[in-house]
PDB file of C-alpha atoms in Angstrom:
ATOM      1  CA  MET A   1     -22.340   8.588 -19.752  1.00  0.00           C
ATOM      2  CA  SER A   2     -19.041   7.453 -18.223  1.00  0.00           C
ATOM      3  CA  ASN A   3     -17.495  10.721 -19.350  1.00  0.00           C
ATOM      4  CA  LYS A   4     -20.117  12.620 -17.341  1.00  0.00           C
ATOM      5  CA  LEU A   5     -19.551  10.299 -14.402  1.00  0.00           C
ATOM      6  CA  VAL A   6     -15.809  10.929 -14.343  1.00  0.00           C
ATOM      7  CA  THR A   7     -16.353  14.668 -14.779  1.00  0.00           C
ATOM      8  CA  GLY A   8     -18.884  14.678 -11.935  1.00  0.00           C
ATOM      9  CA  ILE A   9     -16.540  12.779  -9.632  1.00  0.00           C
ATOM     10  CA  ALA A  10     -13.681  15.148 -10.436  1.00  0.00           C
ATOM     11  CA  LEU A  11     -15.821  18.235  -9.847  1.00  0.00           C
ATOM     12  CA  GLY A  12     -17.086  16.759  -6.565  1.00  0.00           C
ATOM     13  CA  ALA A  13     -13.523  16.110  -5.422  1.00  0.00           C
ATOM     14  CA  VAL A  14     -12.462  19.647  -6.282  1.00  0.00           C
ATOM     15  CA  ALA A  15     -15.492  21.102  -4.508  1.00  0.00           C
ATOM     16  CA  GLY A  16     -14.827  18.913  -1.428  1.00  0.00           C
ATOM     17  CA  ALA A  17     -11.179  19.947  -1.328  1.00  0.00           C
ATOM     18  CA  ALA A  18     -12.121  23.622  -1.655  1.00  0.00           C
ATOM     19  CA  LEU A  19     -14.659  23.357   1.170  1.00  0.00           C
ATOM     20  CA  SER A  20     -12.199  21.536   3.422  1.00  0.00           C
ATOM     21  CA  MET A  21      -9.702  24.365   2.913  1.00  0.00           C
ATOM     22  CA  LEU A  22     -12.085  26.704   4.737  1.00  0.00           C
ATOM     23  CA  ASP A  23     -10.902  25.104   7.989  1.00  0.00           C
ATOM     24  CA  ARG A  24      -7.761  26.844   9.227  1.00  0.00           C
ATOM     25  CA  ARG A  25      -6.055  23.719  10.639  1.00  0.00           C
ATOM     26  CA  THR A  26      -6.662  21.782   7.441  1.00  0.00           C
ATOM     27  CA  ARG A  27      -5.226  24.633   5.409  1.00  0.00           C
ATOM     28  CA  GLU A  28      -2.139  24.856   7.632  1.00  0.00           C
ATOM     29  CA  MET A  29      -1.534  21.098   7.455  1.00  0.00           C
ATOM     30  CA  ALA A  30      -1.922  21.096   3.660  1.00  0.00           C
ATOM     31  CA  VAL A  31       0.562  23.962   3.299  1.00  0.00           C
ATOM     32  CA  LYS A  32       2.995  22.237   5.677  1.00  0.00           C
ATOM     33  CA  LYS A  33       2.814  18.943   3.738  1.00  0.00           C
ATOM     34  CA  VAL A  34       3.273  20.690   0.396  1.00  0.00           C
ATOM     35  CA  LYS A  35       6.338  22.520   1.738  1.00  0.00           C
ATOM     36  CA  HIS A  36       7.864  19.264   2.988  1.00  0.00           C
ATOM     37  CA  PHE A  37       7.128  17.621  -0.347  1.00  0.00           C
ATOM     38  CA  VAL A  38       8.828  20.453  -2.246  1.00  0.00           C
ATOM     39  CA  ILE A  39      11.862  20.252   0.061  1.00  0.00           C
ATOM     40  CA  ASP A  40      12.089  16.474  -0.482  1.00  0.00           C
ATOM     41  CA  VAL A  41      11.809  16.847  -4.266  1.00  0.00           C
ATOM     42  CA  GLN A  42      14.550  19.476  -4.299  1.00  0.00           C
ATOM     43  CA  TYR A  43      16.798  17.347  -2.076  1.00  0.00           C
ATOM     44  CA  TYR A  44      16.432  14.242  -4.222  1.00  0.00           C
ATOM     45  CA  ALA A  45      16.861  16.305  -7.401  1.00  0.00           C
ATOM     46  CA  TYR A  46      20.393  17.119  -6.235  1.00  0.00           C
ATOM     47  CA  ASN A  47      21.045  13.751  -4.536  1.00  0.00           C
ATOM     48  CA  ARG A  48      19.775  11.271  -7.085  1.00  0.00           C
ATOM     49  CA  GLN A  49      22.104   8.486  -6.015  1.00  0.00           C
ATOM     50  CA  GLU A  50      20.569   8.485  -2.535  1.00  0.00           C
ATOM     51  CA  ILE A  51      17.093   7.837  -3.891  1.00  0.00           C
ATOM     52  CA  VAL A  52      18.499   5.117  -6.162  1.00  0.00           C
ATOM     53  CA  ASP A  53      20.148   3.513  -3.125  1.00  0.00           C
ATOM     54  CA  LYS A  54      16.901   3.718  -1.139  1.00  0.00           C
ATOM     55  CA  ILE A  55      14.971   2.105  -3.976  1.00  0.00           C
ATOM     56  CA  LYS A  56      17.565  -0.682  -4.248  1.00  0.00           C
ATOM     57  CA  SER A  57      17.466  -1.231  -0.507  1.00  0.00           C
ATOM     58  CA  THR A  58      13.680  -1.345  -0.461  1.00  0.00           C
ATOM     59  CA  THR A  59      13.641  -3.717  -3.423  1.00  0.00           C
ATOM     60  CA  SER A  60      16.204  -5.957  -1.743  1.00  0.00           C
ATOM     61  CA  THR A  61      14.168  -6.014   1.461  1.00  0.00           C
ATOM     62  CA  ALA A  62      10.997  -6.842  -0.462  1.00  0.00           C
ATOM     63  CA  GLN A  63      12.737  -9.679  -2.319  1.00  0.00           C
ATOM     64  CA  SER A  64      14.114 -11.058   0.934  1.00  0.00           C
ATOM     65  CA  MET A  65      10.680 -10.945   2.536  1.00  0.00           C
ATOM     66  CA  TYR A  66       9.199 -12.674  -0.521  1.00  0.00           C
ATOM     67  CA  LYS A  67      11.776 -15.477  -0.370  1.00  0.00           C
ATOM     68  CA  THR A  68      11.181 -15.944   3.349  1.00  0.00           C
ATOM     69  CA  PHE A  69       7.450 -15.995   2.774  1.00  0.00           C
ATOM     70  CA  MET A  70       7.779 -18.618   0.047  1.00  0.00           C
ATOM     71  CA  LYS A  71       9.903 -20.846   2.313  1.00  0.00           C
ATOM     72  CA  ASP A  72       7.471 -20.405   5.193  1.00  0.00           C
ATOM     73  CA  LYS A  73       4.526 -21.027   2.872  1.00  0.00           C
ATOM     74  CA  ASP A  74       5.956 -24.383   1.804  1.00  0.00           C
ATOM     75  CA  PHE A  75       6.587 -25.345   5.434  1.00  0.00           C
ATOM     76  CA  TYR A  76       3.067 -24.403   6.510  1.00  0.00           C
ATOM     77  CA  LEU A  77       1.498 -26.204   3.547  1.00  0.00           C
ATOM     78  CA  GLU A  78       3.396 -29.363   4.514  1.00  0.00           C
ATOM     79  CA  LYS A  79       2.172 -29.051   8.108  1.00  0.00           C
ATOM     80  CA  ILE A  80      -1.408 -28.534   6.924  1.00  0.00           C
ATOM     81  CA  ASP A  81      -1.159 -31.677   4.801  1.00  0.00           C
ATOM     82  CA  GLU A  82       0.178 -33.607   7.812  1.00  0.00           C
ATOM     83  CA  ILE A  83      -2.679 -32.366   9.981  1.00  0.00           C
ATOM     84  CA  GLN A  84      -5.228 -33.291   7.323  1.00  0.00           C
ATOM     85  CA  LYS A  85      -3.776 -36.798   7.141  1.00  0.00           C
ATOM     86  CA  LEU A  86      -3.685 -37.151  10.943  1.00  0.00           C
ATOM     87  CA  THR A  87      -7.187 -35.806  11.559  1.00  0.00           C
ATOM     88  CA  PRO A  88      -9.060 -39.067  10.783  1.00  0.00           C
ATOM     89  CA  GLN A  89      -6.628 -41.021  12.984  1.00  0.00           C
ATOM     90  CA  VAL A  90      -7.028 -38.564  15.847  1.00  0.00           C
ATOM     91  CA  LYS A  91     -10.806 -38.694  15.432  1.00  0.00           C
ATOM     92  CA  ASP A  92     -10.758 -42.487  15.675  1.00  0.00           C
ATOM     93  CA  ILE A  93      -8.568 -42.363  18.798  1.00  0.00           C
ATOM     94  CA  VAL A  94     -10.872 -39.811  20.431  1.00  0.00           C
ATOM     95  CA  MET A  95     -13.957 -41.878  19.604  1.00  0.00           C
ATOM     96  CA  GLU A  96     -12.331 -45.044  21.006  1.00  0.00           C
ATOM     97  CA  THR A  97     -11.357 -43.184  24.175  1.00  0.00           C
ATOM     98  CA  LYS A  98     -14.881 -41.827  24.506  1.00  0.00           C
ATOM     99  CA  ASP A  99     -16.337 -45.318  24.069  1.00  0.00           C
ATOM    100  CA  VAL A 100     -13.980 -46.731  26.731  1.00  0.00           C
ATOM    101  CA  PHE A 101     -14.851 -43.969  29.216  1.00  0.00           C
ATOM    102  CA  THR A 102     -18.552 -44.231  28.454  1.00  0.00           C
ATOM    103  CA  ALA A 103     -18.470 -48.002  28.918  1.00  0.00           C
ATOM    104  CA  GLY A 104     -16.546 -47.560  32.186  1.00  0.00           C
ATOM    105  CA  ILE A 105     -19.054 -45.015  33.495  1.00  0.00           C
ATOM    106  CA  GLU A 106     -22.028 -47.218  32.561  1.00  0.00           C
ATOM    107  CA  LYS A 107     -20.372 -50.256  34.186  1.00  0.00           C
ATOM    108  CA  GLY A 108     -19.720 -48.167  37.305  1.00  0.00           C
ATOM    109  CA  LYS A 109     -23.388 -47.151  37.454  1.00  0.00           C
ATOM    110  CA  GLU A 110     -24.498 -50.798  37.130  1.00  0.00           C
ATOM    111  CA  THR A 111     -22.107 -51.854  39.894  1.00  0.00           C
ATOM    112  CA  GLU A 112     -23.399 -49.040  42.095  1.00  0.00           C
ATOM    113  CA  LYS A 113     -27.019 -50.135  41.537  1.00  0.00           C
ATOM    114  CA  GLU A 114     -26.131 -53.748  42.350  1.00  0.00           C
ATOM    115  CA  ALA A 115     -24.413 -52.618  45.548  1.00  0.00           C
ATOM    116  CA  GLN A 116     -27.517 -50.639  46.560  1.00  0.00           C
ATOM    117  CA  VAL A 117     -29.743 -53.640  45.890  1.00  0.00           C
ATOM    118  CA  GLU A 118     -27.465 -55.895  47.980  1.00  0.00           C
ATOM    119  CA  SER A 119     -27.431 -53.412  50.860  1.00  0.00           C
ATOM    120  CA  VAL A 120     -31.221 -53.282  50.840  1.00  0.00           C
ATOM    121  CA  ILE A 121     -31.466 -57.056  50.905  1.00  0.00           C
ATOM    122  CA  HIS A 122     -29.129 -57.363  53.917  1.00  0.00           C
ATOM    123  CA  LEU A 123     -31.118 -54.990  56.022  1.00  0.00           C
TER     124      LEU A 123
END
């Protein structure tokens, strides 16, 4: 069954590629890309050291990026741990501040009501 599946997928891909080649622009782009590919293969066949140098350079860059990432990862993990430890403390401070403001607002409302009652009495 899997053999038929793979065969069917391959035949579908070939049929799709053949149908897409009916479009002139697609055909021209495919020919252009194949020509560039052939030119590149021929160039690197005669200049093997250049491709070796490019591979070394790319590998070096990738290793450098990996090392930087690992250093940054450790830094960010430390900061996340600090934030997780500080979060309960910050929450407590915010709740205390909220309670103080809420108490102050309620006290202000009571004082305002008392002042209104006193002004009514004096009239």
